[in-house]
Amino acid sequence: MKNLQKATFFFFLLLISCKDEVNTVFPLTDYDTEMEMERVSKEMQNFENVINKLYRESEKEPKKVLLKIDSLSKANEIEKDKYKSQIKENIAEDLRFFKAELLYNIGEYEKSIQVLKNDPNGYNDISIALVCNYVKLKKFDKAKLILDSIPNYTFNTFIYANFYENIGNKKEALNIYKTIQKDKGINHFVYYKLAVDRIKELEKDNPIL
């Protein structure tokens, strides 16, 4: 989320409304399209800057930032600006996830779940966030059900191992972490190092779970 990589607005571009004061006889040139994309990209960058600032604020005042997120969400819903309107869905999704993350961080797991369930897209990161909340609530059956529905990518396998750690199944967690460790083709990913670190920890006499 901090990196905000879901800028899919390039795929929304670009038809100008007949209500706009433009010459509708001629189609947009490549230059026009490029300028339009730059304006939309700039609006997305402005939004990312706001979010990054709020992340820093949330470390000290999460509840205050939650109120700001709600205000931003309401403003986004009624946004009419030509360029900002093209990234409304991206902004709405990022704000939802940010809010769910903050609620999780302050222990409001049920509220975090409700926010995540309102996301219409259901991406894998939403599913993983739901799993984290259910684990905190010790609703392991629900967490496992969601995990089983996620595609078997390597990172998701790491989440599985972490899940087994949380429910006290050290043996199964170790088996999965070691499977990740054997795949040297992914050793440049951060979760590979995390898996190796967890193996070292779990193999101690009194591991920190």
PDB file of C-alpha atoms in Angstrom:
ATOM      1  CA  MET A   1       0.000   0.000   0.000  1.00  0.00           C
ATOM      2  CA  LYS A   2       2.742   2.469   0.837  1.00  0.00           C
ATOM      3  CA  ASN A   3       4.115   1.983  -2.610  1.00  0.00           C
ATOM      4  CA  LEU A   4       0.679   2.396  -4.224  1.00  0.00           C
ATOM      5  CA  GLN A   5       1.347   0.376  -7.356  1.00  0.00           C
ATOM      6  CA  LYS A   6      -2.239  -0.025  -8.557  1.00  0.00           C
ATOM      7  CA  ALA A   7      -2.311   2.949 -10.915  1.00  0.00           C
ATOM      8  CA  THR A   8      -4.476   1.373 -13.587  1.00  0.00           C
ATOM      9  CA  PHE A   9      -5.729   4.721 -14.828  1.00  0.00           C
ATOM     10  CA  PHE A  10      -3.739   4.357 -18.052  1.00  0.00           C
ATOM     11  CA  PHE A  11      -6.362   1.851 -19.126  1.00  0.00           C
ATOM     12  CA  PHE A  12      -9.236   4.257 -18.532  1.00  0.00           C
ATOM     13  CA  LEU A  13      -8.000   6.930 -20.946  1.00  0.00           C
ATOM     14  CA  LEU A  14      -9.209   8.876 -22.974  1.00  0.00           C
ATOM     15  CA  LEU A  15     -12.492  10.206 -24.385  1.00  0.00           C
ATOM     16  CA  ILE A  16     -13.381  13.857 -23.871  1.00  0.00           C
ATOM     17  CA  SER A  17     -16.987  14.724 -23.196  1.00  0.00           C
ATOM     18  CA  CYS A  18     -18.868  16.742 -25.819  1.00  0.00           C
ATOM     19  CA  LYS A  19     -19.634  19.169 -23.004  1.00  0.00           C
ATOM     20  CA  ASP A  20     -15.978  20.159 -22.826  1.00  0.00           C
ATOM     21  CA  GLU A  21     -14.850  23.131 -24.832  1.00  0.00           C
ATOM     22  CA  VAL A  22     -12.746  21.274 -27.386  1.00  0.00           C
ATOM     23  CA  ASN A  23     -12.821  20.796 -31.124  1.00  0.00           C
ATOM     24  CA  THR A  24     -14.758  17.542 -31.529  1.00  0.00           C
ATOM     25  CA  VAL A  25     -14.297  17.417 -35.297  1.00  0.00           C
ATOM     26  CA  PHE A  26     -10.730  16.133 -35.052  1.00  0.00           C
ATOM     27  CA  PRO A  27      -9.625  13.134 -32.957  1.00  0.00           C
ATOM     28  CA  LEU A  28      -7.058  13.480 -30.198  1.00  0.00           C
ATOM     29  CA  THR A  29      -3.484  13.460 -31.441  1.00  0.00           C
ATOM     30  CA  ASP A  30      -0.735  11.405 -29.799  1.00  0.00           C
ATOM     31  CA  TYR A  31       0.475  14.622 -28.207  1.00  0.00           C
ATOM     32  CA  ASP A  32      -2.973  15.352 -26.774  1.00  0.00           C
ATOM     33  CA  THR A  33      -3.196  11.840 -25.373  1.00  0.00           C
ATOM     34  CA  GLU A  34       0.247  12.117 -23.828  1.00  0.00           C
ATOM     35  CA  MET A  35      -0.680  15.407 -22.166  1.00  0.00           C
ATOM     36  CA  GLU A  36      -3.889  13.901 -20.830  1.00  0.00           C
ATOM     37  CA  MET A  37      -1.990  10.945 -19.380  1.00  0.00           C
ATOM     38  CA  GLU A  38       0.546  13.255 -17.772  1.00  0.00           C
ATOM     39  CA  ARG A  39      -2.209  15.248 -16.079  1.00  0.00           C
ATOM     40  CA  VAL A  40      -3.848  12.101 -14.737  1.00  0.00           C
ATOM     41  CA  SER A  41      -0.484  10.738 -13.638  1.00  0.00           C
ATOM     42  CA  LYS A  42       0.234  13.985 -11.811  1.00  0.00           C
ATOM     43  CA  GLU A  43      -3.071  13.741  -9.933  1.00  0.00           C
ATOM     44  CA  MET A  44      -2.221  10.197  -8.886  1.00  0.00           C
ATOM     45  CA  GLN A  45       1.189  11.321  -7.679  1.00  0.00           C
ATOM     46  CA  ASN A  46      -0.430  14.089  -5.657  1.00  0.00           C
ATOM     47  CA  PHE A  47      -2.702  11.519  -4.035  1.00  0.00           C
ATOM     48  CA  GLU A  48       0.248   9.235  -3.253  1.00  0.00           C
ATOM     49  CA  ASN A  49       2.028  12.128  -1.570  1.00  0.00           C
ATOM     50  CA  VAL A  50      -1.013  12.734   0.637  1.00  0.00           C
ATOM     51  CA  ILE A  51      -1.200   9.057   1.561  1.00  0.00           C
ATOM     52  CA  ASN A  52       2.497   8.866   2.396  1.00  0.00           C
ATOM     53  CA  LYS A  53       2.113  11.878   4.670  1.00  0.00           C
ATOM     54  CA  LEU A  54      -0.885  10.266   6.388  1.00  0.00           C
ATOM     55  CA  TYR A  55       1.081   7.068   6.922  1.00  0.00           C
ATOM     56  CA  ARG A  56       3.677   9.023   8.852  1.00  0.00           C
ATOM     57  CA  GLU A  57       0.962  10.764  10.874  1.00  0.00           C
ATOM     58  CA  SER A  58      -0.769   7.462  11.622  1.00  0.00           C
ATOM     59  CA  GLU A  59       2.255   6.205  13.540  1.00  0.00           C
ATOM     60  CA  LYS A  60       1.393   8.707  16.280  1.00  0.00           C
ATOM     61  CA  GLU A  61      -2.295   9.487  15.793  1.00  0.00           C
ATOM     62  CA  PRO A  62      -4.037   6.611  13.984  1.00  0.00           C
ATOM     63  CA  LYS A  63      -7.540   7.584  15.076  1.00  0.00           C
ATOM     64  CA  LYS A  64      -7.099  11.130  13.809  1.00  0.00           C
ATOM     65  CA  VAL A  65      -5.878   9.774  10.475  1.00  0.00           C
ATOM     66  CA  LEU A  66      -8.913   7.486  10.255  1.00  0.00           C
ATOM     67  CA  LEU A  67     -11.127  10.575  10.306  1.00  0.00           C
ATOM     68  CA  LYS A  68      -9.040  12.139   7.542  1.00  0.00           C
ATOM     69  CA  ILE A  69      -9.396   8.986   5.452  1.00  0.00           C
ATOM     70  CA  ASP A  70     -13.178   9.152   5.800  1.00  0.00           C
ATOM     71  CA  SER A  71     -13.130  12.798   4.677  1.00  0.00           C
ATOM     72  CA  LEU A  72     -10.965  11.961   1.672  1.00  0.00           C
ATOM     73  CA  SER A  73     -13.293   9.091   0.751  1.00  0.00           C
ATOM     74  CA  LYS A  74     -16.363  11.337   0.828  1.00  0.00           C
ATOM     75  CA  ALA A  75     -14.610  13.984  -1.265  1.00  0.00           C
ATOM     76  CA  ASN A  76     -13.551  11.340  -3.771  1.00  0.00           C
ATOM     77  CA  GLU A  77     -17.122  10.082  -4.150  1.00  0.00           C
ATOM     78  CA  ILE A  78     -18.343  13.457  -5.392  1.00  0.00           C
ATOM     79  CA  GLU A  79     -15.209  14.407  -7.332  1.00  0.00           C
ATOM     80  CA  LYS A  80     -16.049  16.061 -10.682  1.00  0.00           C
ATOM     81  CA  ASP A  81     -12.611  17.187 -11.821  1.00  0.00           C
ATOM     82  CA  LYS A  82     -11.876  15.885 -15.330  1.00  0.00           C
ATOM     83  CA  TYR A  83      -8.533  14.329 -14.392  1.00  0.00           C
ATOM     84  CA  LYS A  84      -9.143  13.295 -10.794  1.00  0.00           C
ATOM     85  CA  SER A  85     -12.337  11.537 -11.859  1.00  0.00           C
ATOM     86  CA  GLN A  86     -10.311   9.135 -13.962  1.00  0.00           C
ATOM     87  CA  ILE A  87      -8.568   7.740 -10.857  1.00  0.00           C
ATOM     88  CA  LYS A  88     -11.569   7.695  -8.506  1.00  0.00           C
ATOM     89  CA  GLU A  89     -11.675   3.896  -8.339  1.00  0.00           C
ATOM     90  CA  ASN A  90      -7.957   3.668  -7.580  1.00  0.00           C
ATOM     91  CA  ILE A  91      -8.237   6.259  -4.831  1.00  0.00           C
ATOM     92  CA  ALA A  92     -11.312   4.612  -3.307  1.00  0.00           C
ATOM     93  CA  GLU A  93      -9.592   1.231  -3.208  1.00  0.00           C
ATOM     94  CA  ASP A  94      -6.364   2.558  -1.703  1.00  0.00           C
ATOM     95  CA  LEU A  95      -8.245   4.509   0.961  1.00  0.00           C
ATOM     96  CA  ARG A  96     -10.284   1.432   1.905  1.00  0.00           C
ATOM     97  CA  PHE A  97      -7.185  -0.677   2.294  1.00  0.00           C
ATOM     98  CA  PHE A  98      -5.407   2.035   4.267  1.00  0.00           C
ATOM     99  CA  LYS A  99      -8.372   2.340   6.620  1.00  0.00           C
ATOM    100  CA  ALA A 100      -8.537  -1.430   7.109  1.00  0.00           C
ATOM    101  CA  GLU A 101      -4.827  -1.508   7.834  1.00  0.00           C
ATOM    102  CA  LEU A 102      -5.078   1.219  10.468  1.00  0.00           C
ATOM    103  CA  LEU A 103      -8.042  -0.487  12.129  1.00  0.00           C
ATOM    104  CA  TYR A 104      -6.008  -3.697  12.248  1.00  0.00           C
ATOM    105  CA  ASN A 105      -3.057  -1.865  13.788  1.00  0.00           C
ATOM    106  CA  ILE A 106      -5.174  -0.469  16.637  1.00  0.00           C
ATOM    107  CA  GLY A 107      -6.847  -3.815  17.322  1.00  0.00           C
ATOM    108  CA  GLU A 108     -10.222  -3.090  15.694  1.00  0.00           C
ATOM    109  CA  TYR A 109     -10.233  -6.390  13.806  1.00  0.00           C
ATOM    110  CA  GLU A 110     -13.981  -6.707  13.254  1.00  0.00           C
ATOM    111  CA  LYS A 111     -14.182  -3.181  11.843  1.00  0.00           C
ATOM    112  CA  SER A 112     -11.189  -3.879   9.621  1.00  0.00           C
ATOM    113  CA  ILE A 113     -12.949  -6.968   8.269  1.00  0.00           C
ATOM    114  CA  GLN A 114     -16.083  -4.988   7.440  1.00  0.00           C
ATOM    115  CA  VAL A 115     -14.061  -2.412   5.492  1.00  0.00           C
ATOM    116  CA  LEU A 116     -12.257  -5.135   3.555  1.00  0.00           C
ATOM    117  CA  LYS A 117     -15.496  -6.923   2.732  1.00  0.00           C
ATOM    118  CA  ASN A 118     -16.790  -3.749   1.114  1.00  0.00           C
ATOM    119  CA  ASP A 119     -14.039  -3.907  -1.494  1.00  0.00           C
ATOM    120  CA  PRO A 120     -15.680  -4.948  -4.787  1.00  0.00           C
ATOM    121  CA  ASN A 121     -12.508  -6.301  -6.385  1.00  0.00           C
ATOM    122  CA  GLY A 122     -11.373  -8.949  -3.917  1.00  0.00           C
ATOM    123  CA  TYR A 123      -7.680  -8.903  -4.824  1.00  0.00           C
ATOM    124  CA  ASN A 124      -5.295 -11.316  -3.129  1.00  0.00           C
ATOM    125  CA  ASP A 125      -3.992  -8.643  -0.761  1.00  0.00           C
ATOM    126  CA  ILE A 126      -7.559  -8.109   0.475  1.00  0.00           C
ATOM    127  CA  SER A 127      -7.882 -11.836   1.126  1.00  0.00           C
ATOM    128  CA  ILE A 128      -4.583 -11.946   2.996  1.00  0.00           C
ATOM    129  CA  ALA A 129      -5.617  -8.937   5.093  1.00  0.00           C
ATOM    130  CA  LEU A 130      -8.841 -10.766   6.001  1.00  0.00           C
ATOM    131  CA  VAL A 131      -6.805 -13.800   7.038  1.00  0.00           C
ATOM    132  CA  CYS A 132      -4.655 -11.642   9.336  1.00  0.00           C
ATOM    133  CA  ASN A 133      -7.754 -10.218  11.022  1.00  0.00           C
ATOM    134  CA  TYR A 134      -9.392 -13.612  11.495  1.00  0.00           C
ATOM    135  CA  VAL A 135      -6.195 -15.018  12.997  1.00  0.00           C
ATOM    136  CA  LYS A 136      -6.122 -12.173  15.522  1.00  0.00           C
ATOM    137  CA  LEU A 137      -9.734 -12.987  16.400  1.00  0.00           C
ATOM    138  CA  LYS A 138      -8.747 -16.681  16.655  1.00  0.00           C
ATOM    139  CA  LYS A 139     -11.296 -17.529  13.965  1.00  0.00           C
ATOM    140  CA  PHE A 140      -8.900 -19.993  12.388  1.00  0.00           C
ATOM    141  CA  ASP A 141     -11.497 -21.894  10.363  1.00  0.00           C
ATOM    142  CA  LYS A 142     -12.508 -18.744   8.515  1.00  0.00           C
ATOM    143  CA  ALA A 143      -8.879 -17.796   7.974  1.00  0.00           C
ATOM    144  CA  LYS A 144      -8.070 -21.227   6.568  1.00  0.00           C
ATOM    145  CA  LEU A 145     -11.091 -21.139   4.258  1.00  0.00           C
ATOM    146  CA  ILE A 146      -9.860 -17.889   2.710  1.00  0.00           C
ATOM    147  CA  LEU A 147      -6.293 -19.160   2.443  1.00  0.00           C
ATOM    148  CA  ASP A 148      -7.487 -22.223   0.546  1.00  0.00           C
ATOM    149  CA  SER A 149      -9.156 -19.979  -2.028  1.00  0.00           C
ATOM    150  CA  ILE A 150      -6.003 -17.969  -2.826  1.00  0.00           C
ATOM    151  CA  PRO A 151      -3.902 -19.026  -5.856  1.00  0.00           C
ATOM    152  CA  ASN A 152      -0.829 -21.027  -4.887  1.00  0.00           C
ATOM    153  CA  TYR A 153       1.813 -18.382  -5.527  1.00  0.00           C
ATOM    154  CA  THR A 154       5.031 -18.603  -3.521  1.00  0.00           C
ATOM    155  CA  PHE A 155       4.265 -15.543  -1.414  1.00  0.00           C
ATOM    156  CA  ASN A 156       0.871 -16.998  -0.539  1.00  0.00           C
ATOM    157  CA  THR A 157       2.687 -20.173   0.506  1.00  0.00           C
ATOM    158  CA  PHE A 158       4.675 -18.029   2.937  1.00  0.00           C
ATOM    159  CA  ILE A 159       1.387 -16.705   4.330  1.00  0.00           C
ATOM    160  CA  TYR A 160       0.268 -20.314   4.826  1.00  0.00           C
ATOM    161  CA  ALA A 161       3.393 -21.052   6.845  1.00  0.00           C
ATOM    162  CA  ASN A 162       2.853 -17.946   8.938  1.00  0.00           C
ATOM    163  CA  PHE A 163      -0.739 -19.016   9.516  1.00  0.00           C
ATOM    164  CA  TYR A 164       0.371 -22.400  10.853  1.00  0.00           C
ATOM    165  CA  GLU A 165       2.810 -20.640  13.157  1.00  0.00           C
ATOM    166  CA  ASN A 166      -0.007 -18.530  14.569  1.00  0.00           C
ATOM    167  CA  ILE A 167      -2.153 -21.539  15.354  1.00  0.00           C
ATOM    168  CA  GLY A 168       0.774 -23.349  16.977  1.00  0.00           C
ATOM    169  CA  ASN A 169       1.468 -25.932  14.256  1.00  0.00           C
ATOM    170  CA  LYS A 170       5.258 -25.518  14.263  1.00  0.00           C
ATOM    171  CA  LYS A 171       5.929 -28.704  12.278  1.00  0.00           C
ATOM    172  CA  GLU A 172       3.730 -27.745   9.318  1.00  0.00           C
ATOM    173  CA  ALA A 173       5.075 -24.194   9.332  1.00  0.00           C
ATOM    174  CA  LEU A 174       8.654 -25.478   9.182  1.00  0.00           C
ATOM    175  CA  ASN A 175       7.847 -27.817   6.306  1.00  0.00           C
ATOM    176  CA  ILE A 176       6.446 -24.965   4.215  1.00  0.00           C
ATOM    177  CA  TYR A 177       9.274 -22.573   5.058  1.00  0.00           C
ATOM    178  CA  LYS A 178      11.807 -25.217   4.025  1.00  0.00           C
ATOM    179  CA  THR A 179       9.985 -25.723   0.720  1.00  0.00           C
ATOM    180  CA  ILE A 180      10.411 -22.011   0.058  1.00  0.00           C
ATOM    181  CA  GLN A 181      14.070 -22.194   1.082  1.00  0.00           C
ATOM    182  CA  LYS A 182      14.777 -24.902  -1.514  1.00  0.00           C
ATOM    183  CA  ASP A 183      13.589 -22.674  -4.359  1.00  0.00           C
ATOM    184  CA  LYS A 184      16.799 -20.713  -5.049  1.00  0.00           C
ATOM    185  CA  GLY A 185      15.144 -18.976  -7.991  1.00  0.00           C
ATOM    186  CA  ILE A 186      13.231 -16.717  -5.596  1.00  0.00           C
ATOM    187  CA  ASN A 187      16.044 -15.934  -3.140  1.00  0.00           C
ATOM    188  CA  HIS A 188      15.979 -12.269  -4.204  1.00  0.00           C
ATOM    189  CA  PHE A 189      12.479 -11.790  -2.785  1.00  0.00           C
ATOM    190  CA  VAL A 190      12.100 -10.417   0.738  1.00  0.00           C
ATOM    191  CA  TYR A 191       9.789 -13.242   1.818  1.00  0.00           C
ATOM    192  CA  TYR A 192      12.524 -15.782   0.953  1.00  0.00           C
ATOM    193  CA  LYS A 193      14.793 -14.203   3.569  1.00  0.00           C
ATOM    194  CA  LEU A 194      11.886 -14.034   6.008  1.00  0.00           C
ATOM    195  CA  ALA A 195      11.258 -17.759   5.492  1.00  0.00           C
ATOM    196  CA  VAL A 196      14.937 -18.567   6.146  1.00  0.00           C
ATOM    197  CA  ASP A 197      14.878 -16.427   9.294  1.00  0.00           C
ATOM    198  CA  ARG A 198      11.769 -18.220  10.542  1.00  0.00           C
ATOM    199  CA  ILE A 199      13.420 -21.610   9.978  1.00  0.00           C
ATOM    200  CA  LYS A 200      16.354 -20.554  12.153  1.00  0.00           C
ATOM    201  CA  GLU A 201      13.987 -19.322  14.848  1.00  0.00           C
ATOM    202  CA  LEU A 202      11.667 -22.330  14.825  1.00  0.00           C
ATOM    203  CA  GLU A 203      14.561 -24.767  15.066  1.00  0.00           C
ATOM    204  CA  LYS A 204      15.630 -23.264  18.401  1.00  0.00           C
ATOM    205  CA  ASP A 205      14.688 -25.031  21.631  1.00  0.00           C
ATOM    206  CA  ASN A 206      12.411 -22.182  22.690  1.00  0.00           C
ATOM    207  CA  PRO A 207      11.407 -20.357  19.504  1.00  0.00           C
ATOM    208  CA  ILE A 208       9.554 -17.049  19.493  1.00  0.00           C
ATOM    209  CA  LEU A 209       6.258 -17.732  17.730  1.00  0.00           C
TER     210      LEU A 209
END
